[in-house]
PDB file of C-alpha atoms in Angstrom:
ATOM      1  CA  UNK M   8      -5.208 -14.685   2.786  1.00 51.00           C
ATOM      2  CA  UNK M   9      -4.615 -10.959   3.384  1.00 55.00           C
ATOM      3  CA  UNK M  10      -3.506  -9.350   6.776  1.00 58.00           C
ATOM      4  CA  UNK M  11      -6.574  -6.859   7.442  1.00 65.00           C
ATOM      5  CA  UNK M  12      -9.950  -8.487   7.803  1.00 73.00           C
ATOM      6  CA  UNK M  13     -13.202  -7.543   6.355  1.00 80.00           C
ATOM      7  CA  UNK M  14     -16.258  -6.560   7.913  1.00 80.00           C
ATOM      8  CA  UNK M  15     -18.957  -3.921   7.269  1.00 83.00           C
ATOM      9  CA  UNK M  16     -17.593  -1.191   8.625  1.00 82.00           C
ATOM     10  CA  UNK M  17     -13.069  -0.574   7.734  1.00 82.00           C
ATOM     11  CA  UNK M  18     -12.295  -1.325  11.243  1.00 78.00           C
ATOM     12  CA  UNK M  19      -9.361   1.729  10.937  1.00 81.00           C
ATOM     13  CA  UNK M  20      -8.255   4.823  12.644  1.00 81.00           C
ATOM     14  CA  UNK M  21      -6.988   7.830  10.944  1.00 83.00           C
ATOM     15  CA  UNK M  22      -4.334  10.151  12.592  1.00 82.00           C
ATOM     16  CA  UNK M  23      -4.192  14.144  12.482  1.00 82.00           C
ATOM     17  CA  UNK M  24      -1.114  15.085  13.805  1.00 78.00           C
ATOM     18  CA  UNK M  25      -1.184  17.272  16.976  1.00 79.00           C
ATOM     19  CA  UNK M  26       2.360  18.530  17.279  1.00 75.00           C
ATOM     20  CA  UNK M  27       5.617  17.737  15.721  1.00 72.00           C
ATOM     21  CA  UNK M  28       8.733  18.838  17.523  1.00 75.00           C
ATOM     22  CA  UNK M  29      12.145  18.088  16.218  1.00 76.00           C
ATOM     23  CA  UNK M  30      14.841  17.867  18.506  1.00 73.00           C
ATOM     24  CA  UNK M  31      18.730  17.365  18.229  1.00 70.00           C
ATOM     25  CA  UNK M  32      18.760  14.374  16.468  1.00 76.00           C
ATOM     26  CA  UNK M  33      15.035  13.020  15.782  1.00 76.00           C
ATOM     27  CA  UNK M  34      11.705  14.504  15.017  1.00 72.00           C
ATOM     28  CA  UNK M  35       8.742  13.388  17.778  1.00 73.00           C
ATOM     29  CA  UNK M  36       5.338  13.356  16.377  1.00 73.00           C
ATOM     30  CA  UNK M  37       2.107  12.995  18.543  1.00 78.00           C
ATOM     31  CA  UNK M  38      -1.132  12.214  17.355  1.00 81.00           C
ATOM     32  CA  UNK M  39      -4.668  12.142  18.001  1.00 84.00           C
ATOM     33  CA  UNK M  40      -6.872   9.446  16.686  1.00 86.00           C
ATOM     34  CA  UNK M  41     -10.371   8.656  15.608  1.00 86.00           C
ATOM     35  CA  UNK M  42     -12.426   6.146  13.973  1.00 86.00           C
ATOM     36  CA  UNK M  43     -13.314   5.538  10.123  1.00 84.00           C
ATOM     37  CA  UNK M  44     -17.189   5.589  10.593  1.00 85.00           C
ATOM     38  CA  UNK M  45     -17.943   4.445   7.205  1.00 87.00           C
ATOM     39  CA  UNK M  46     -20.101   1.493   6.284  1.00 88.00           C
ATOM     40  CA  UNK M  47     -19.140  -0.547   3.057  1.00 90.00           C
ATOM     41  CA  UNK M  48     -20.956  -0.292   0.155  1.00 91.00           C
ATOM     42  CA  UNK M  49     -22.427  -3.560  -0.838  1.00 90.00           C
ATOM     43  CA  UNK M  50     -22.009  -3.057  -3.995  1.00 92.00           C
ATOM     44  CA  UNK M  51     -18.743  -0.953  -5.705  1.00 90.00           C
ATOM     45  CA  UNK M  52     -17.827   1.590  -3.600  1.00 90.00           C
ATOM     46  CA  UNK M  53     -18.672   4.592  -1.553  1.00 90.00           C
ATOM     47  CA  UNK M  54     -16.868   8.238  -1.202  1.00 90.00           C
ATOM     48  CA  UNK M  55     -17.543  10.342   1.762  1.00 88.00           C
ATOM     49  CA  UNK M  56     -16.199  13.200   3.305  1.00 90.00           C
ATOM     50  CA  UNK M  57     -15.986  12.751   6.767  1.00 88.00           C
ATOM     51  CA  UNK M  58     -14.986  16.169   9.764  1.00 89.00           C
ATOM     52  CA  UNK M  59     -11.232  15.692  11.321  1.00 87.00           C
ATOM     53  CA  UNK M  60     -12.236  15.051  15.051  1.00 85.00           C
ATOM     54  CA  UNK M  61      -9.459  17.904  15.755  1.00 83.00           C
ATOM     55  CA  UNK M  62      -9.396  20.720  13.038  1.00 87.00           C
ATOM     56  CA  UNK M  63     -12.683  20.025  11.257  1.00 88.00           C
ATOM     57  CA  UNK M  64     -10.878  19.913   8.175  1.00 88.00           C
ATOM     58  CA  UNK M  65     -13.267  17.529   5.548  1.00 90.00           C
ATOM     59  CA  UNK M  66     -11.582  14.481   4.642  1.00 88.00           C
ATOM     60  CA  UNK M  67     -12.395  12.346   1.784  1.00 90.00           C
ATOM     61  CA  UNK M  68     -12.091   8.344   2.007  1.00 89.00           C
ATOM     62  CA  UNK M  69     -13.089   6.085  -0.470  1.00 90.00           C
ATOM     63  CA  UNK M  70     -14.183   2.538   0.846  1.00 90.00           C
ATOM     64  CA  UNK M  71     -14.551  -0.036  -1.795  1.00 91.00           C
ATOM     65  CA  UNK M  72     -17.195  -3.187  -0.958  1.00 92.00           C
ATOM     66  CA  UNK M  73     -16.161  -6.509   0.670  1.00 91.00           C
ATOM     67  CA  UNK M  74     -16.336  -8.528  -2.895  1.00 92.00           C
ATOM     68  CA  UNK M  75     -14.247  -5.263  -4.925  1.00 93.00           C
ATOM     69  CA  UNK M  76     -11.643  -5.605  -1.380  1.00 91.00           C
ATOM     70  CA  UNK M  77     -11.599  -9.682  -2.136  1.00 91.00           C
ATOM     71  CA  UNK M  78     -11.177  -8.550  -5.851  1.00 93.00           C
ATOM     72  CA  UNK M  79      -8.631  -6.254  -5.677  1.00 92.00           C
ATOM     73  CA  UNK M  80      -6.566  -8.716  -3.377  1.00 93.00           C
ATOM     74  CA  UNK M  81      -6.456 -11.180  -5.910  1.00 95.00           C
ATOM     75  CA  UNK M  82      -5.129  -8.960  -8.257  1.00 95.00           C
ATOM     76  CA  UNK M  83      -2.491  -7.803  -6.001  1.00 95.00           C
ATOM     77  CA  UNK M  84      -1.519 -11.561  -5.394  1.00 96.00           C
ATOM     78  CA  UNK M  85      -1.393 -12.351  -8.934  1.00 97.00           C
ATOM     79  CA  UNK M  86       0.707  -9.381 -10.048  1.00 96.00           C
ATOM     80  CA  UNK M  87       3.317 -10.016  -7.264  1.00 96.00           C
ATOM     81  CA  UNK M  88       3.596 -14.011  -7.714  1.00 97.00           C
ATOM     82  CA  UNK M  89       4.058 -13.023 -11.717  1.00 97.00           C
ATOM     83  CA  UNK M  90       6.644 -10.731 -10.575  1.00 97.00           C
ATOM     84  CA  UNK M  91       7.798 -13.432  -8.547  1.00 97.00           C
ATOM     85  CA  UNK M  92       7.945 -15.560 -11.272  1.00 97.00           C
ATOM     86  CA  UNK M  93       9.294 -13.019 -14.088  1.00 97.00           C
ATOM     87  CA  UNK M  94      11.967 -12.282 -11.721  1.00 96.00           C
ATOM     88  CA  UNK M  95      13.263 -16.074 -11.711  1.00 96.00           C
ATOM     89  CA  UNK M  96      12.647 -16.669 -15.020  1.00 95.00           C
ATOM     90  CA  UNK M  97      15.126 -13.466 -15.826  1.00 95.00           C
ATOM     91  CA  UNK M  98      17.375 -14.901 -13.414  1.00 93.00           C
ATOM     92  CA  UNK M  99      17.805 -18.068 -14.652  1.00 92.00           C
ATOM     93  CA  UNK M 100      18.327 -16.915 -18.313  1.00 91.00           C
ATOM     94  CA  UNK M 101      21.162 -14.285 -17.103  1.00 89.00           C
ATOM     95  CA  UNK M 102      23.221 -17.217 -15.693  1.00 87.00           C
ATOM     96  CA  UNK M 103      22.463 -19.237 -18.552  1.00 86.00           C
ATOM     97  CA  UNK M 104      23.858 -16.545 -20.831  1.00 84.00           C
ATOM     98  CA  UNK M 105      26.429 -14.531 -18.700  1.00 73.00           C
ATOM     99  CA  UNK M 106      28.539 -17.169 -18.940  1.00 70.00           C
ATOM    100  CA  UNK M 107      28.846 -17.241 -22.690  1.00 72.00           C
ATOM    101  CA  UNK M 108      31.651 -14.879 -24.652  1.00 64.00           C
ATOM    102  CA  UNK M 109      30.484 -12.387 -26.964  1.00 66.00           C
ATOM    103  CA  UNK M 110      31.648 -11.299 -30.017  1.00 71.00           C
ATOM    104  CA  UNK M 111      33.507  -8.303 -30.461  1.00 71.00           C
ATOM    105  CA  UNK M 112      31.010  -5.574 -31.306  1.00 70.00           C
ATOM    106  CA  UNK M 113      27.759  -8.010 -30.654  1.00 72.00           C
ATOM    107  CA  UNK M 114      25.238  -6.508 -28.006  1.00 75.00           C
ATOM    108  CA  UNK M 115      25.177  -7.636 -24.480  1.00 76.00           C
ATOM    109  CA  UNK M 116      22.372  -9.607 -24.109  1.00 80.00           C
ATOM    110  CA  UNK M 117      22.262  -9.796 -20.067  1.00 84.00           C
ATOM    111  CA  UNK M 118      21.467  -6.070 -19.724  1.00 84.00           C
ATOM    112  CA  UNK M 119      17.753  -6.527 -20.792  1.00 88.00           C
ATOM    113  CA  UNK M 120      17.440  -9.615 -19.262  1.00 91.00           C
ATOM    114  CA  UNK M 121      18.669  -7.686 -16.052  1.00 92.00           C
ATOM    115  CA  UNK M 122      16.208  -4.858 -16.345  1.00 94.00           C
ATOM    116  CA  UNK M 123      13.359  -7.807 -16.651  1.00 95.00           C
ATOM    117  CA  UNK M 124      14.571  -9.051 -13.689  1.00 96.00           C
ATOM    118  CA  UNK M 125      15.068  -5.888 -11.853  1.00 96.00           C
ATOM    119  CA  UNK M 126      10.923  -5.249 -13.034  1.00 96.00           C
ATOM    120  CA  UNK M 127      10.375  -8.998 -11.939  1.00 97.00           C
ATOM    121  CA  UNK M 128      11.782  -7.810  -8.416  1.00 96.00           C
ATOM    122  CA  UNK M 129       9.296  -4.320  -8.243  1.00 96.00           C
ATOM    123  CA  UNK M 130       6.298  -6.126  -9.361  1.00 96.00           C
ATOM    124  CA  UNK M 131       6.667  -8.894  -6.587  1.00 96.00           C
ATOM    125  CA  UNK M 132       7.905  -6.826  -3.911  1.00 95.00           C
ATOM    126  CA  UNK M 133       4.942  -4.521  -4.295  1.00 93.00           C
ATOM    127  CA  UNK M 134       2.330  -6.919  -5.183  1.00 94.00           C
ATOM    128  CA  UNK M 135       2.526  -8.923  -2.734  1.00 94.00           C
ATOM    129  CA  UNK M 136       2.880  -6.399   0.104  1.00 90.00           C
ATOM    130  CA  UNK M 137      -0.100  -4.401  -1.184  1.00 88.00           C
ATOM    131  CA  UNK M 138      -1.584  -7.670  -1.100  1.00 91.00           C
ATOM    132  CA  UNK M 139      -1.236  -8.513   3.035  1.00 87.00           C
ATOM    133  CA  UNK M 140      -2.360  -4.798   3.541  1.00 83.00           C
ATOM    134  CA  UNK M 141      -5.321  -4.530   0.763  1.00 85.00           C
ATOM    135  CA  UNK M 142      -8.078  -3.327   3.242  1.00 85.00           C
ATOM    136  CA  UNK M 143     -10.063  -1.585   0.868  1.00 87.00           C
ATOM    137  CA  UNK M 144      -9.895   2.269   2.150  1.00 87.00           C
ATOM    138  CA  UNK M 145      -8.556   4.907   0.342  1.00 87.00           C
ATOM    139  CA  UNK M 146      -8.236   8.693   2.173  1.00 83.00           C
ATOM    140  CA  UNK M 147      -5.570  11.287   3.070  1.00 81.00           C
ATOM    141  CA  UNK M 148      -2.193  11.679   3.679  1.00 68.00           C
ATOM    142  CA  UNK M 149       1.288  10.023   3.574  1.00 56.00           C
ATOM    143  CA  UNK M 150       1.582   6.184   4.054  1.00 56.00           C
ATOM    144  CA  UNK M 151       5.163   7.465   5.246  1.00 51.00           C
ATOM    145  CA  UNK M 152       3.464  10.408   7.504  1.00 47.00           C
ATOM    146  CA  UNK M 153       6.082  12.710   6.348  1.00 50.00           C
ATOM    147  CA  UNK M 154       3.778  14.969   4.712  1.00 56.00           C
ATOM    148  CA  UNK M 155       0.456  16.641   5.504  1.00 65.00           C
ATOM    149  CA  UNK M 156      -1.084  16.464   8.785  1.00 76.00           C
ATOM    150  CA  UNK M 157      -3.361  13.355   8.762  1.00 80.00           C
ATOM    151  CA  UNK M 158      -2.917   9.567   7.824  1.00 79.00           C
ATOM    152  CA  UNK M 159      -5.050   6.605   7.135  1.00 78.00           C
ATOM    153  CA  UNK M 160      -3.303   3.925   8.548  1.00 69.00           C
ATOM    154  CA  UNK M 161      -2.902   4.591  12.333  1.00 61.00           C
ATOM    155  CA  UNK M 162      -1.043   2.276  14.139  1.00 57.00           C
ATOM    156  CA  UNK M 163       1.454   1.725  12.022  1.00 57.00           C
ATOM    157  CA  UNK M 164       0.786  -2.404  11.229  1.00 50.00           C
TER     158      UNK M 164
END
């Protein structure tokens, strides 16, 4: 089903960013790394503040249960395949109708049905990549690691 597997304890690292040195034309970043040491809930979920291994700093994660992580991939899966399927049902109907003239001063009926296709496109594209990475762990910093100096998802999948 999803990418990550489930177990009691997240099986993740999180990152707190040592240095950062930019040179001429990119920026190196090096990191330091440590494990989640969390159990799941078995019930719901749990929200603890765990001590950066390198500045101390409390961070707070938020680890959700193995059934609310099953959940909450299903959901993701459904809202991207209705995405999915929004997407080429908006598709079809703007080549059905973009080929038909309209009347002078009549509205343009394949700009909505392009902005339901555009949402069609969003709604799959994220749904069904939160869906492969749904691991059920919430915490600090930039999925991007452009901001802040710690991140949850360390390596990079």
């Amino acid at each position: 089903m999803s990418n990550r597997e489930l177990g009691p304890y997240p099986g993740l690292s999180y990152a707190h960013m040592v240095s950062k040195d930019i040179h001429s034309s990119h920026v190196v970043r090096r990191f330091a790394l440590y494990p989640i040491d969390i159990e799941r809930p078995e019930k719901g979920r749990r929200v603890e503040a765990l001590a950066c291994g390198s500045c101390q700093k409390p961070l707070k994660f938020k680890v959700l249960s193995v059934a609310a992580t099953r959940t909450r991939r299903w959901v993701w899966l459904l809202l991207g395949l209705a995405g999915v399927a929004a997407a080429l049902g908006f598709g079809v109907a703007i080549f059905q109708v973009g080929g038909q003239v309209v009347e002078e001063g009549a509205p343009n009926p394949v700009g909505p049905l392009a902005l339901g296709f555009l949402a069609g496109c969003l709604s799959g594209t994220f749904g069904l990549s939160y869906w492969r990475y749904e691991d059920g762990v919430r915490g600090p910093g930039s999925p991007l690691m452009s901001f802040g100096g710690h991140a949850l998802r360390w390596p990079p999948s």
